[in-house]
């Protein structure tokens, strides 16, 4: 056992002791304040999800780097397709803006037959709406 290992082990034990004492202090302070402080920080499940996501990103990055190094032509072709799709999406967005500016809506219209409202109009002779009285 080297001297560096002993120092590292002692430092690790000391750090763990400090973390435990800090956790106990927070727990007791939360109890004295009338509530728990557990809801303030992230839970273990949150840390686990974050760690898994970071691991997936790291692994995915390695795989992508290897694929790019092995197949540069495929990478260039995929980038060209991506740029083309992005350009097409921008074109479609501009077309929709132009149509919206002209008050044209993409969709289906349904024609409604006009009614003659004069036939069904009821005249109330006791109403004073519209009269000069």
Coordinates of C-alpha atoms in Angstrom, one line a residue:
X1 CA 0.0 0.0 0.0
X2 CA 1.5 3.3 -1.1
X3 CA 1.6 6.4 0.9
X4 CA -0.6 8.2 -1.7
X5 CA -3.3 5.5 -1.3
X6 CA -3.4 5.9 2.5
X7 CA -3.7 9.7 2.2
X8 CA -6.5 9.4 -0.4
X9 CA -8.4 6.9 1.8
X10 CA -8.1 9.2 4.8
X11 CA -9.3 12.2 2.7
X12 CA -12.2 10.2 1.4
X13 CA -13.3 9.1 4.9
X14 CA -13.0 12.6 6.1
X15 CA -15.1 13.9 3.3
X16 CA -17.8 11.3 4.0
X17 CA -17.8 12.2 7.7
X18 CA -18.2 15.9 6.8
X19 CA -21.1 15.1 4.4
X20 CA -22.9 13.0 7.0
X21 CA -22.5 15.7 9.7
X22 CA -23.7 18.4 7.2
X23 CA -26.7 16.2 6.4
X24 CA -27.6 15.6 10.0
X25 CA -27.3 19.4 10.7
X26 CA -29.7 20.2 7.9
X27 CA -32.1 17.5 9.0
X28 CA -32.2 18.8 12.6
X29 CA -32.5 22.4 11.4
X30 CA -35.4 21.5 9.2
X31 CA -37.1 19.8 12.2
X32 CA -36.6 22.9 14.3
X33 CA -38.1 25.1 11.7
X34 CA -41.3 23.2 11.7
X35 CA -40.9 21.4 8.4
X36 CA -38.7 19.2 6.4
X37 CA -36.1 20.5 3.9
X38 CA -36.3 17.4 1.8
X39 CA -38.7 18.9 -0.8
X40 CA -36.2 21.8 -1.5
X41 CA -33.5 19.7 -3.1
X42 CA -33.5 17.0 -5.8
X43 CA -34.3 13.5 -4.8
X44 CA -32.3 10.4 -5.4
X45 CA -34.5 9.5 -8.3
X46 CA -33.7 12.8 -10.0
X47 CA -30.0 12.3 -9.5
X48 CA -30.3 8.8 -11.0
X49 CA -32.2 10.0 -14.0
X50 CA -29.7 12.8 -14.6
X51 CA -26.8 10.3 -14.3
X52 CA -28.4 7.9 -16.7
X53 CA -29.0 10.7 -19.2
X54 CA -25.4 11.9 -19.0
X55 CA -24.2 8.4 -19.5
X56 CA -26.4 8.0 -22.6
X57 CA -25.1 11.2 -24.0
X58 CA -21.5 10.3 -23.4
X59 CA -21.9 6.9 -25.0
X60 CA -23.9 8.2 -27.9
X61 CA -21.2 10.8 -28.5
X62 CA -18.5 8.1 -28.6
X63 CA -20.5 6.0 -31.0
X64 CA -21.2 9.0 -33.3
X65 CA -17.5 10.0 -33.3
X66 CA -16.6 6.4 -34.3
X67 CA -19.2 6.4 -37.1
X68 CA -18.0 9.7 -38.4
X69 CA -14.4 8.6 -38.5
X70 CA -15.2 5.3 -40.2
X71 CA -17.7 6.7 -42.8
X72 CA -17.0 10.3 -43.7
X73 CA -19.0 10.1 -46.9
X74 CA -22.2 9.0 -45.2
X75 CA -21.7 11.8 -42.7
X76 CA -21.5 14.4 -45.4
X77 CA -24.5 13.0 -47.2
X78 CA -26.6 13.0 -44.0
X79 CA -25.5 16.6 -43.3
X80 CA -26.6 17.6 -46.8
X81 CA -30.0 15.9 -46.3
X82 CA -30.4 17.6 -43.0
X83 CA -29.6 21.0 -44.5
X84 CA -32.1 20.3 -47.3
X85 CA -34.9 19.4 -44.8
X86 CA -34.1 22.5 -42.8
X87 CA -34.3 24.6 -46.0
X88 CA -37.6 23.0 -47.0
X89 CA -39.1 23.7 -43.5
X90 CA -38.1 27.3 -43.7
X91 CA -39.7 27.6 -47.2
X92 CA -42.9 26.1 -45.9
X93 CA -43.0 28.5 -43.0
X94 CA -42.5 31.5 -45.3
X95 CA -45.3 30.2 -47.6
X96 CA -47.7 30.0 -44.6
X97 CA -46.8 33.5 -43.5
X98 CA -47.5 34.8 -47.0
X99 CA -50.9 33.0 -47.1
X100 CA -51.7 34.3 -43.6
X101 CA -50.9 37.9 -44.7
X102 CA -53.4 37.6 -47.5
X103 CA -56.0 36.3 -45.1
X104 CA -56.1 32.8 -46.8
X105 CA -56.3 29.8 -44.5
X106 CA -55.3 26.4 -45.6
X107 CA -58.3 24.1 -44.9
X108 CA -61.6 23.1 -46.3
X109 CA -64.5 25.6 -46.7
X110 CA -68.1 24.6 -46.6
X111 CA -70.6 26.8 -48.4
X112 CA -73.6 27.9 -46.4
X113 CA -76.8 28.7 -48.2
X114 CA -78.1 32.3 -47.7
X115 CA -81.4 32.8 -45.9
X116 CA -83.9 35.5 -46.5
X117 CA -84.2 37.1 -43.1
X118 CA -86.9 39.5 -44.1
X119 CA -89.4 36.7 -44.3
X120 CA -89.0 35.7 -40.6
X121 CA -88.7 39.2 -39.2
X122 CA -91.1 40.0 -36.3
X123 CA -92.1 43.6 -35.8
X124 CA -92.9 44.6 -32.3
X125 CA -95.1 47.7 -32.3
X126 CA -94.6 48.3 -28.6
X127 CA -90.8 48.4 -28.8
X128 CA -89.2 51.8 -28.6
X129 CA -85.9 50.7 -30.1
X130 CA -85.1 52.7 -33.2
X131 CA -88.0 55.1 -32.7
X132 CA -87.7 58.8 -32.4
X133 CA -89.9 59.0 -29.4

